CSV table of N, CA and C and ligand atoms in Angstrom, one decimal:
chain,number,residue,atom,x,y,z
A,1,MET,N,0.3,-1.1,-0.2
A,1,MET,CA,0.3,0.3,-0.3
A,1,MET,C,0.6,1.2,0.1
A,2,GLY,N,0.6,2.0,-1.2
A,2,GLY,CA,0.9,3.8,-1.0
A,2,GLY,C,1.1,4.5,-1.9
A,3,THR,N,1.5,5.1,-1.4
A,3,THR,CA,1.7,6.8,-2.6
A,3,THR,C,3.0,7.3,-2.9
A,4,ALA,N,3.1,7.4,-3.8
A,4,ALA,CA,4.2,8.2,-4.1
A,4,ALA,C,4.0,9.0,-5.8
A,5,LEU,N,4.9,10.2,-5.5
A,5,LEU,CA,4.9,11.0,-6.5
A,5,LEU,C,6.6,10.0,-7.4
A,6,VAL,N,5.9,10.2,-9.0
A,6,VAL,CA,6.8,10.2,-10.3
A,6,VAL,C,7.2,10.8,-11.4
A,7,THR,N,8.0,10.5,-11.9
A,7,THR,CA,8.1,11.1,-13.6
A,7,THR,C,8.3,10.2,-14.7
A,8,ASP,N,8.1,10.3,-15.6
A,8,ASP,CA,8.7,9.4,-16.8
A,8,ASP,C,10.1,10.4,-17.7
A,9,GLY,N,10.5,11.5,-16.9
A,9,GLY,CA,11.1,12.6,-17.5
A,9,GLY,C,10.4,13.3,-18.7
A,10,LEU,N,9.0,13.4,-18.5
A,10,LEU,CA,8.1,14.0,-19.3
A,10,LEU,C,7.4,14.5,-18.8
A,11,ARG,N,6.9,13.7,-18.2
A,11,ARG,CA,5.2,13.6,-17.2
A,11,ARG,C,5.9,13.5,-15.6
A,12,ARG,N,4.8,14.6,-14.9
A,12,ARG,CA,5.0,13.7,-13.6
A,12,ARG,C,3.4,13.3,-13.4
A,13,GLY,N,3.6,13.0,-12.3
A,13,GLY,CA,1.7,11.7,-12.2
A,13,GLY,C,1.6,11.2,-10.2
A,14,VAL,N,1.0,10.8,-10.3
A,14,VAL,CA,1.5,10.1,-9.1
A,14,VAL,C,0.8,8.1,-9.8
A,15,ARG,N,1.8,7.5,-8.9
A,15,ARG,CA,1.2,6.3,-8.0
A,15,ARG,C,0.4,5.4,-7.2
A,16,VAL,N,-0.1,4.6,-7.3
A,16,VAL,CA,-1.0,4.5,-5.8
A,16,VAL,C,-0.7,2.7,-6.1
A,17,VAL,N,-0.4,2.6,-4.1
A,17,VAL,CA,-0.2,0.7,-5.0
A,17,VAL,C,-0.5,0.4,-3.3
A,18,PHE,N,-2.6,-0.6,-3.9
A,18,PHE,CA,-3.6,-1.2,-3.5
A,18,PHE,C,-3.1,-2.9,-3.1
A,19,GLU,N,-2.6,-3.0,-1.8
A,19,GLU,CA,-3.1,-4.2,-1.7
A,19,GLU,C,-3.8,-4.9,-0.5
A,20,ASP,N,-4.4,-5.8,-1.0
A,20,ASP,CA,-5.6,-6.7,0.2
A,20,ASP,C,-4.8,-8.6,0.1
A,21,ALA,N,-5.1,-9.2,1.1
A,21,ALA,CA,-4.9,-10.7,1.5
A,21,ALA,C,-6.3,-11.2,1.4
A,22,GLY,N,-7.0,-10.7,0.5
A,22,GLY,CA,-8.0,-11.5,0.1
A,22,GLY,C,-7.9,-13.0,-0.4
A,23,PRO,N,-8.9,-14.1,-0.9
A,23,PRO,CA,-9.0,-14.6,-1.4
A,23,PRO,C,-9.0,-14.8,-2.8
A,24,GLY,N,-8.1,-13.1,-3.6
A,24,GLY,CA,-7.1,-13.3,-4.7
A,24,GLY,C,-8.6,-14.1,-6.6
A,25,ILE,N,-8.0,-13.4,-6.9
A,25,ILE,CA,-8.5,-13.1,-8.4
A,25,ILE,C,-8.0,-14.5,-9.5
A,26,PRO,N,-9.4,-15.5,-9.5
A,26,PRO,CA,-8.6,-16.4,-10.4
A,26,PRO,C,-8.5,-16.3,-11.3
A,27,ASP,N,-9.5,-15.8,-11.9
A,27,ASP,CA,-8.9,-15.7,-13.8
A,27,ASP,C,-9.5,-13.5,-14.0
A,28,LEU,N,-8.1,-12.8,-14.3
A,28,LEU,CA,-8.3,-11.6,-14.1
A,28,LEU,C,-8.6,-11.7,-15.4
A,29,ASP,N,-9.1,-12.2,-16.4
A,29,ASP,CA,-9.8,-11.3,-18.1
A,29,ASP,C,-10.7,-11.8,-17.4
A,30,LEU,N,-11.5,-12.2,-17.3
A,30,LEU,CA,-12.7,-12.2,-16.1
A,30,LEU,C,-13.5,-10.9,-15.4
A,31,ALA,N,-12.8,-10.8,-14.5
A,31,ALA,CA,-12.3,-10.0,-13.4
A,31,ALA,C,-12.4,-8.5,-14.1
A,32,LEU,N,-11.6,-8.8,-15.5
A,32,LEU,CA,-11.6,-7.2,-16.4
A,32,LEU,C,-13.1,-7.0,-17.0
A,33,THR,N,-14.3,-7.6,-17.2
A,33,THR,CA,-15.1,-7.7,-18.1
A,33,THR,C,-15.7,-6.9,-18.2
A,34,ASP,N,-16.8,-6.0,-18.6
A,34,ASP,CA,-17.2,-5.3,-17.8
A,34,ASP,C,-18.6,-5.2,-17.8
A,35,GLY,N,-19.2,-5.2,-16.1
A,35,GLY,CA,-20.3,-6.0,-16.8
A,35,GLY,C,-20.7,-7.8,-15.8
A,36,TRP,N,-19.0,-8.0,-15.2
A,36,TRP,CA,-18.8,-9.4,-14.6
A,36,TRP,C,-18.5,-9.2,-13.1
A,37,THR,N,-19.2,-9.7,-12.8
A,37,THR,CA,-19.4,-9.8,-11.2
A,37,THR,C,-19.5,-11.5,-10.6
A,38,SER,N,-19.0,-11.5,-9.9
A,38,SER,CA,-19.0,-12.7,-8.4
A,38,SER,C,-19.8,-12.8,-7.8
A,39,GLY,N,-20.6,-11.7,-7.7
A,39,GLY,CA,-21.5,-11.2,-6.1
A,39,GLY,C,-22.7,-10.7,-6.5
A,40,SER,N,-22.7,-9.0,-5.9
A,40,SER,CA,-24.0,-8.9,-6.9
A,40,SER,C,-23.7,-7.5,-7.1
A,41,GLY,N,-22.8,-7.0,-6.6
A,41,GLY,CA,-21.7,-5.6,-7.8
A,41,GLY,C,-22.4,-4.9,-9.6
A,42,LEU,N,-22.1,-4.1,-9.8
A,42,LEU,CA,-22.8,-3.7,-11.0
A,42,LEU,C,-21.3,-4.1,-11.9
A,43,GLY,N,-20.1,-5.0,-10.9
A,43,GLY,CA,-18.9,-5.7,-11.7
A,43,GLY,C,-18.5,-4.2,-13.0
A,44,LEU,N,-18.3,-3.0,-12.0
A,44,LEU,CA,-17.8,-2.3,-12.7
A,44,LEU,C,-16.5,-1.8,-12.0
A,45,GLY,N,-16.7,-2.1,-11.1
A,45,GLY,CA,-15.1,-1.5,-10.4
A,45,GLY,C,-13.6,-2.0,-10.8
A,46,LEU,N,-13.1,-3.0,-11.5
A,46,LEU,CA,-12.1,-3.4,-11.7
A,46,LEU,C,-12.0,-2.9,-13.3
A,47,SER,N,-12.5,-2.8,-14.1
A,47,SER,CA,-12.7,-2.7,-15.7
A,47,SER,C,-12.4,-1.0,-15.7
A,48,GLY,N,-13.9,-0.5,-14.5
A,48,GLY,CA,-14.3,0.9,-14.5
A,48,GLY,C,-13.6,1.7,-14.2
A,49,SER,N,-12.4,1.0,-13.7
A,49,SER,CA,-10.7,2.0,-12.4
A,49,SER,C,-9.9,1.9,-13.9
A,50,ARG,N,-10.0,0.5,-14.3
A,50,ARG,CA,-8.6,1.5,-15.2
A,50,ARG,C,-8.9,1.6,-16.1
A,51,ARG,N,-10.5,2.6,-16.9
A,51,ARG,CA,-10.8,3.1,-17.2
A,51,ARG,C,-10.0,4.8,-16.6
A,52,LEU,N,-9.9,4.5,-16.1
A,52,LEU,CA,-10.3,5.9,-15.3
A,52,LEU,C,-8.7,5.9,-15.2
A,53,VAL,N,-7.1,5.9,-15.5
A,53,VAL,CA,-6.0,5.5,-15.2
A,53,VAL,C,-5.0,5.6,-16.3
A,54,ASP,N,-4.8,6.1,-16.6
A,54,ASP,CA,-3.2,5.9,-17.8
A,54,ASP,C,-2.2,4.9,-17.6
A,55,GLU,N,-1.9,4.0,-16.4
A,55,GLU,CA,-1.3,2.5,-16.1
A,55,GLU,C,-1.8,1.9,-14.8
A,56,PHE,N,-2.2,0.7,-15.4
A,56,PHE,CA,-3.5,-0.8,-14.4
A,56,PHE,C,-2.5,-1.5,-15.0
A,57,ALA,N,-2.2,-2.1,-13.0
A,57,ALA,CA,-1.5,-3.8,-13.2
A,57,ALA,C,-2.3,-4.0,-12.6
A,58,ILE,N,-2.0,-5.5,-12.3
A,58,ILE,CA,-2.8,-6.3,-10.9
A,58,ILE,C,-2.4,-8.0,-10.7
A,59,ASP,N,-1.3,-8.0,-9.5
A,59,ASP,CA,-0.9,-9.5,-9.3
A,59,ASP,C,-2.9,-9.3,-8.1
A,60,SER,N,-2.2,-11.0,-9.0
A,60,SER,CA,-3.2,-11.7,-7.8
A,60,SER,C,-3.2,-13.1,-8.1
A,61,GLY,N,-3.6,-14.2,-8.0
A,61,GLY,CA,-4.2,-15.4,-7.3
A,61,GLY,C,-4.5,-16.2,-6.7
A,62,PRO,N,-5.2,-16.9,-6.8
A,62,PRO,CA,-5.6,-17.5,-5.7
A,62,PRO,C,-5.0,-18.2,-4.5
A,63,GLY,N,-5.7,-17.1,-3.3
A,63,GLY,CA,-4.7,-17.8,-2.2
A,63,GLY,C,-3.9,-16.7,-1.5
A,64,ARG,N,-3.7,-15.9,-2.5
A,64,ARG,CA,-2.5,-14.9,-1.8
A,64,ARG,C,-2.6,-13.4,-2.3
A,65,GLY,N,-3.9,-12.9,-1.8
A,65,GLY,CA,-4.1,-11.8,-2.7
A,65,GLY,C,-4.4,-11.3,-4.1
A,66,THR,N,-4.1,-9.8,-3.2
A,66,THR,CA,-4.3,-8.7,-4.8
A,66,THR,C,-4.2,-7.9,-4.6
A,67,THR,N,-3.1,-6.7,-5.4
A,67,THR,CA,-2.4,-5.2,-5.7
A,67,THR,C,-2.4,-5.3,-6.8
A,68,VAL,N,-3.2,-4.3,-6.7
A,68,VAL,CA,-3.3,-3.9,-7.8
A,68,VAL,C,-2.5,-2.3,-7.8
A,69,THR,N,-2.0,-2.2,-8.8
A,69,THR,CA,-0.5,-0.7,-9.2
A,69,THR,C,-1.2,0.0,-10.2
A,70,ILE,N,-2.0,1.5,-9.3
A,70,ILE,CA,-2.4,2.5,-11.0
A,70,ILE,C,-1.0,3.5,-11.1
A,71,VAL,N,-0.9,3.5,-12.4
A,71,VAL,CA,-0.2,5.8,-12.4
A,71,VAL,C,-1.5,6.5,-13.1
A,72,LYS,N,-1.5,7.9,-12.2
A,72,LYS,CA,-2.0,8.9,-12.9
A,72,LYS,C,-1.6,9.7,-13.5
A,73,TRP,N,-0.8,10.8,-14.6
A,73,TRP,CA,-0.2,10.8,-15.3
A,73,TRP,C,-0.8,12.8,-15.1
A,74,ALA,N,-0.6,13.7,-14.6
A,74,ALA,CA,-1.5,15.0,-14.5
A,74,ALA,C,-0.9,15.8,-15.7
A,75,ARG,N,-2.2,16.1,-15.5
A,75,ARG,CA,-2.8,17.5,-17.3
A,75,ARG,C,-3.5,18.3,-17.0
B,101,LIG,N1,-9.4,-7.5,-4.3
B,101,LIG,C1,-10.7,-8.7,-4.6
B,101,LIG,N2,-9.8,-9.6,-4.0
B,101,LIG,C2,-10.9,-10.8,-5.0
B,101,LIG,N3,-11.5,-10.8,-5.7
B,101,LIG,C3,-11.5,-9.9,-6.3
B,101,LIG,C4,-11.0,-8.3,-5.8
B,101,LIG,N4,-11.3,-7.7,-6.4
B,101,LIG,C5,-12.3,-8.2,-7.8
B,101,LIG,N5,-13.2,-9.5,-7.6
B,101,LIG,C6,-13.6,-10.4,-8.0
B,101,LIG,O1,-13.8,-9.3,-9.8
B,101,LIG,C7,-14.9,-9.3,-10.4
B,101,LIG,C8,-15.3,-8.0,-11.1
B,101,LIG,O2,-14.7,-7.4,-9.9
B,101,LIG,P1,-15.5,-5.5,-9.7
B,101,LIG,O3,-14.9,-5.4,-8.7
B,101,LIG,O4,-15.7,-5.0,-11.0
B,101,LIG,O5,-16.9,-5.4,-10.1
B,101,LIG,P2,-17.9,-6.4,-8.2
B,101,LIG,O6,-17.2,-5.7,-7.4
B,101,LIG,O7,-18.5,-7.5,-8.3
B,101,LIG,O8,-18.9,-5.1,-8.0
B,101,LIG,P3,-17.9,-3.1,-8.1
B,101,LIG,O9,-19.0,-2.7,-9.6
B,101,LIG,O10,-19.0,-3.3,-7.3
B,101,LIG,O11,-17.5,-3.0,-7.8
B,101,LIG,C9,-16.1,-9.4,-8.9
B,101,LIG,O12,-17.1,-9.8,-8.9
B,101,LIG,C10,-14.8,-10.4,-7.6
B,101,LIG,O13,-15.3,-12.4,-7.7
B,102,LIG,MG1,-15.5,-4.4,-6.8
């Protein structure tokens, strides 16, 4: 977990890392599909978040929790 100010030499932005120790995500493609939920949500949390940021990476697997890292450049 954490937030950092970052630059790629041209732009400045913010990188945020979100971590949990939950059940993990067995199928990332499915989890990132608009409207797909394993529960009663909208199924838009991950896919919508990805659209809102400039870089989006997920590290997850069954039994090892989930880490999402995003970068948003200033504009
Ligand atoms: N941190 C997580 N740990 C484990 N599974 C997750 C996690 N985040 C998402 N998932 C899985 O991926 C699916 C899709 O996630 P997403 O956030 O897009 O939708 P949702 O949580 O079901 O609904 P909402 O639109 O309310 O966020 C979830 O239903 C769940 O099965
Ligand atoms: Mg969600």
